[in-house]
Coordinates of C-alpha atoms in Angstrom, one line a residue:
M283 CA 30.0 19.0 9.2
S284 CA 27.3 16.6 8.0
T285 CA 28.1 14.5 4.9
P286 CA 25.1 12.9 3.0
E287 CA 25.1 9.2 3.1
G288 CA 24.6 6.8 0.2
L289 CA 26.0 9.0 -2.5
T290 CA 26.7 7.2 -5.7
R291 CA 30.1 7.4 -7.5
K292 CA 28.5 10.0 -9.7
G293 CA 27.1 11.9 -6.7
L294 CA 30.5 11.9 -5.0
A295 CA 32.1 13.3 -8.2
T296 CA 29.5 16.0 -8.5
R297 CA 30.0 17.0 -4.8
A298 CA 33.8 17.1 -5.4
R299 CA 33.3 19.3 -8.5
I300 CA 31.2 21.7 -6.5
V301 CA 33.8 21.9 -3.7
E302 CA 36.6 22.5 -6.1
A303 CA 34.7 25.3 -7.9
A304 CA 33.8 26.9 -4.5
A305 CA 37.5 26.7 -3.5
E306 CA 38.4 28.8 -6.5
L307 CA 35.7 31.4 -5.7
V308 CA 36.8 31.6 -2.1
L309 CA 40.5 32.0 -3.0
A310 CA 39.5 34.9 -5.3
R311 CA 36.9 36.6 -3.1
G312 CA 37.1 35.3 0.5
V313 CA 34.6 33.1 2.4
N314 CA 32.2 35.9 3.4
A315 CA 32.1 37.4 -0.1
T316 CA 31.3 34.1 -1.7
T317 CA 27.5 33.3 -1.7
L318 CA 25.7 30.1 -2.5
E319 CA 24.3 31.8 -5.5
D320 CA 27.8 32.4 -6.7
V321 CA 28.6 28.7 -6.3
R322 CA 25.3 27.8 -8.1
A323 CA 26.2 30.0 -11.0
A324 CA 29.8 28.7 -11.2
T325 CA 28.8 25.0 -11.0
R326 CA 25.5 25.3 -12.9
T327 CA 23.6 23.5 -10.1
S328 CA 20.3 24.2 -8.5
G329 CA 19.6 25.2 -5.0
S330 CA 18.1 21.8 -4.3
Q331 CA 21.2 20.1 -5.6
L332 CA 23.4 22.2 -3.3
F333 CA 21.4 21.3 -0.3
H334 CA 21.4 17.7 -1.3
Y335 CA 25.2 17.6 -1.2
F336 CA 25.5 20.1 1.6
P337 CA 22.5 19.8 3.9
E338 CA 23.5 22.6 6.3
G339 CA 24.2 25.0 3.4
K340 CA 27.2 27.3 3.4
P341 CA 28.8 26.0 6.6
D342 CA 28.8 22.5 5.2
L343 CA 30.2 23.6 1.9
V344 CA 33.0 25.7 3.4
S345 CA 33.9 23.0 5.9
A346 CA 34.2 20.5 3.0
L347 CA 36.3 23.1 1.2
A348 CA 38.6 23.4 4.2
H349 CA 39.1 19.7 4.3
W350 CA 39.7 19.6 0.6
Q351 CA 42.3 22.4 0.8
T352 CA 43.9 20.7 3.7
A353 CA 44.3 17.4 1.9
R354 CA 45.8 19.3 -1.1
L355 CA 48.2 21.3 1.0
L356 CA 49.5 18.3 3.0
D357 CA 49.7 16.0 0.0
A358 CA 51.8 18.6 -1.8
Q359 CA 54.4 18.3 0.9
R360 CA 54.5 14.5 0.9
P361 CA 56.4 12.2 1.2
Y362 CA 58.9 14.7 2.8
L363 CA 56.4 16.0 5.4
D364 CA 56.1 12.5 6.8
E365 CA 59.8 11.9 6.9
L366 CA 61.7 15.1 8.0
D367 CA 64.5 13.1 9.6
S368 CA 67.5 14.6 7.9
W369 CA 68.6 18.0 6.5
E370 CA 68.1 16.6 3.1
S371 CA 64.5 15.7 3.8
W372 CA 63.9 19.2 5.2
Q373 CA 65.4 20.6 2.0
K374 CA 63.1 18.5 -0.1
W375 CA 60.1 19.7 2.0
R376 CA 61.2 23.2 1.3
E377 CA 61.3 22.6 -2.4
A378 CA 57.9 21.0 -2.3
I379 CA 56.3 23.8 -0.3
T380 CA 57.8 26.4 -2.6
A381 CA 56.5 24.6 -5.7
Y382 CA 53.0 24.3 -4.1
Y383 CA 52.6 28.0 -3.3
R384 CA 54.2 29.0 -6.6
A385 CA 51.5 27.0 -8.4
Q386 CA 48.6 28.7 -6.6
P387 CA 46.4 30.8 -8.8
Y388 CA 46.2 33.4 -6.0
W389 CA 48.8 34.7 -3.5
G390 CA 49.0 33.5 0.1
C391 CA 47.9 30.3 1.9
P392 CA 44.3 29.1 1.3
I393 CA 44.1 27.6 4.8
G394 CA 45.8 30.5 6.5
S395 CA 43.5 33.0 4.7
M396 CA 40.4 31.1 5.9
V397 CA 41.6 31.0 9.5
N398 CA 42.3 34.8 9.4
E399 CA 39.0 35.6 7.9
L400 CA 36.9 33.3 10.1
A401 CA 38.6 33.7 13.5
G402 CA 36.0 34.6 16.1
S403 CA 33.0 33.8 13.9
H404 CA 31.4 30.9 12.0
D405 CA 32.6 28.4 14.7
Q406 CA 31.9 25.3 12.8
V407 CA 33.7 26.4 9.7
A408 CA 36.6 28.1 11.6
A409 CA 37.2 24.8 13.5
A410 CA 37.8 22.9 10.2
A411 CA 40.4 25.4 9.2
Q412 CA 42.0 25.6 12.6
N413 CA 42.2 21.8 12.8
A414 CA 44.1 21.9 9.5
M415 CA 46.7 24.1 11.1
A416 CA 46.9 21.9 14.1
E417 CA 47.5 18.8 12.0
W418 CA 50.1 20.6 10.0
Q419 CA 51.9 21.7 13.2
R420 CA 51.7 18.1 14.5
L421 CA 53.4 16.7 11.4
L422 CA 56.1 19.4 11.6
Q423 CA 56.6 18.6 15.3
A424 CA 57.0 14.9 14.5
G425 CA 59.7 15.9 12.1
T426 CA 61.6 18.0 14.6
E427 CA 61.4 15.2 17.1
R428 CA 62.8 12.8 14.6
M429 CA 65.7 15.2 14.1
I430 CA 66.3 15.2 17.8
T431 CA 66.2 11.4 17.9
A432 CA 68.7 11.2 15.0
G433 CA 71.1 13.4 16.9
L434 CA 70.9 16.3 14.4
L435 CA 69.1 18.7 16.8
R436 CA 70.1 19.2 20.4
A437 CA 68.4 17.0 23.0
D438 CA 67.1 20.0 24.9
T439 CA 65.2 21.3 21.8
D440 CA 61.5 21.7 22.4
G441 CA 60.0 20.0 19.3
Q442 CA 56.5 21.4 19.8
R443 CA 57.7 25.0 20.2
L444 CA 60.1 24.7 17.2
A445 CA 57.3 23.3 15.0
R446 CA 55.0 26.1 16.1
S447 CA 57.7 28.7 15.3
I448 CA 58.2 27.1 11.8
L449 CA 54.5 27.3 11.0
A450 CA 54.3 30.9 12.4
I451 CA 57.3 32.0 10.3
L452 CA 55.9 30.4 7.2
Q453 CA 52.4 31.9 7.6
G454 CA 53.9 35.3 8.3
G455 CA 55.8 35.0 5.0
L456 CA 52.7 33.9 3.2
L457 CA 50.7 36.8 4.6
M458 CA 53.4 39.2 3.3
T459 CA 53.4 37.4 0.0
K460 CA 49.7 37.9 -0.3
T461 CA 50.1 41.6 0.6
T462 CA 53.0 42.4 -1.7
R463 CA 52.0 39.9 -4.5
T464 CA 55.5 38.6 -4.8
E465 CA 57.1 35.4 -3.6
E466 CA 60.1 37.1 -2.0
P467 CA 58.6 37.1 1.5
L468 CA 57.8 33.4 1.2
L469 CA 61.4 32.7 0.3
D470 CA 62.7 34.9 3.1
A471 CA 60.5 33.0 5.5
L472 CA 61.9 29.7 4.3
D473 CA 65.4 31.0 4.8
T474 CA 64.5 32.0 8.3
I475 CA 63.0 28.6 9.0
F476 CA 66.3 27.0 8.2
L477 CA 68.2 29.5 10.2
T478 CA 65.9 28.6 13.1
L479 CA 66.4 24.9 12.6
R480 CA 70.2 25.4 12.4
A481 CA 70.2 27.3 15.6
H482 CA 69.1 24.1 17.3
A483 CA 71.5 21.9 15.4
V484 CA 74.1 19.7 17.3
D485 CA 76.6 20.9 14.8
P486 CA 75.4 24.3 13.5
H487 CA 78.5 24.8 11.4
A488 CA 78.4 21.5 9.4
E489 CA 78.8 22.2 5.7
D490 CA 78.1 18.8 4.0
D491 CA 74.4 18.9 4.8
E492 CA 73.8 22.7 4.8
P493 CA 70.4 23.4 3.2
K494 CA 70.6 25.3 -0.1
R495 CA 69.3 28.8 0.2
R496 CA 66.2 29.6 -1.9
S497 CA 66.2 26.3 -3.9
G498 CA 63.6 25.4 -6.4
G499 CA 64.6 27.4 -9.3
V500 CA 64.5 30.9 -7.8
S501 CA 67.3 33.2 -8.7
D502 CA 68.3 35.9 -6.3

């Protein structure tokens, strides 16, 4: 992705406004169904303005959108995503991730949806979305490894595999959430994530730190 150099503060703000507006369109319609003309109409910008901020056109814009969505997604999980060294921190992460997706204007995961739509095509843009998933998995793996170091997960636990499983379970739940247009699959996926973590626990029957099921204000 090429980023224009020498943008003023006003220029950076305009570029950010275009990316945010494009993100809303892509969430509603998908990447392929969203055209530059759609973005121009939504942001009231000219074609020359768009190519000033995104010299390579739509690939530049969608790559910027992927980076923007990634930052939002990861920031919404912080500070817990950067800690994840106790059952309590995992519970806080769960609450944060539930709140984030509950606040989305459309169902499902913005990054996951982009990866699914762009897989096998649009290599430059797909790479930005795939890198987002890789970074998310890396942070989750760091958390599982901290749990191993803390003696809360068994020493023979494969932190990388566990983190990959956590992300796969979550994305599966989000896909079903998007399909059914209800948050129940997401909550079920989070339950399964904690069952998976607990299966690797040194003391799987501990009660004092047992994660609360479906926290975050959801009533069963």
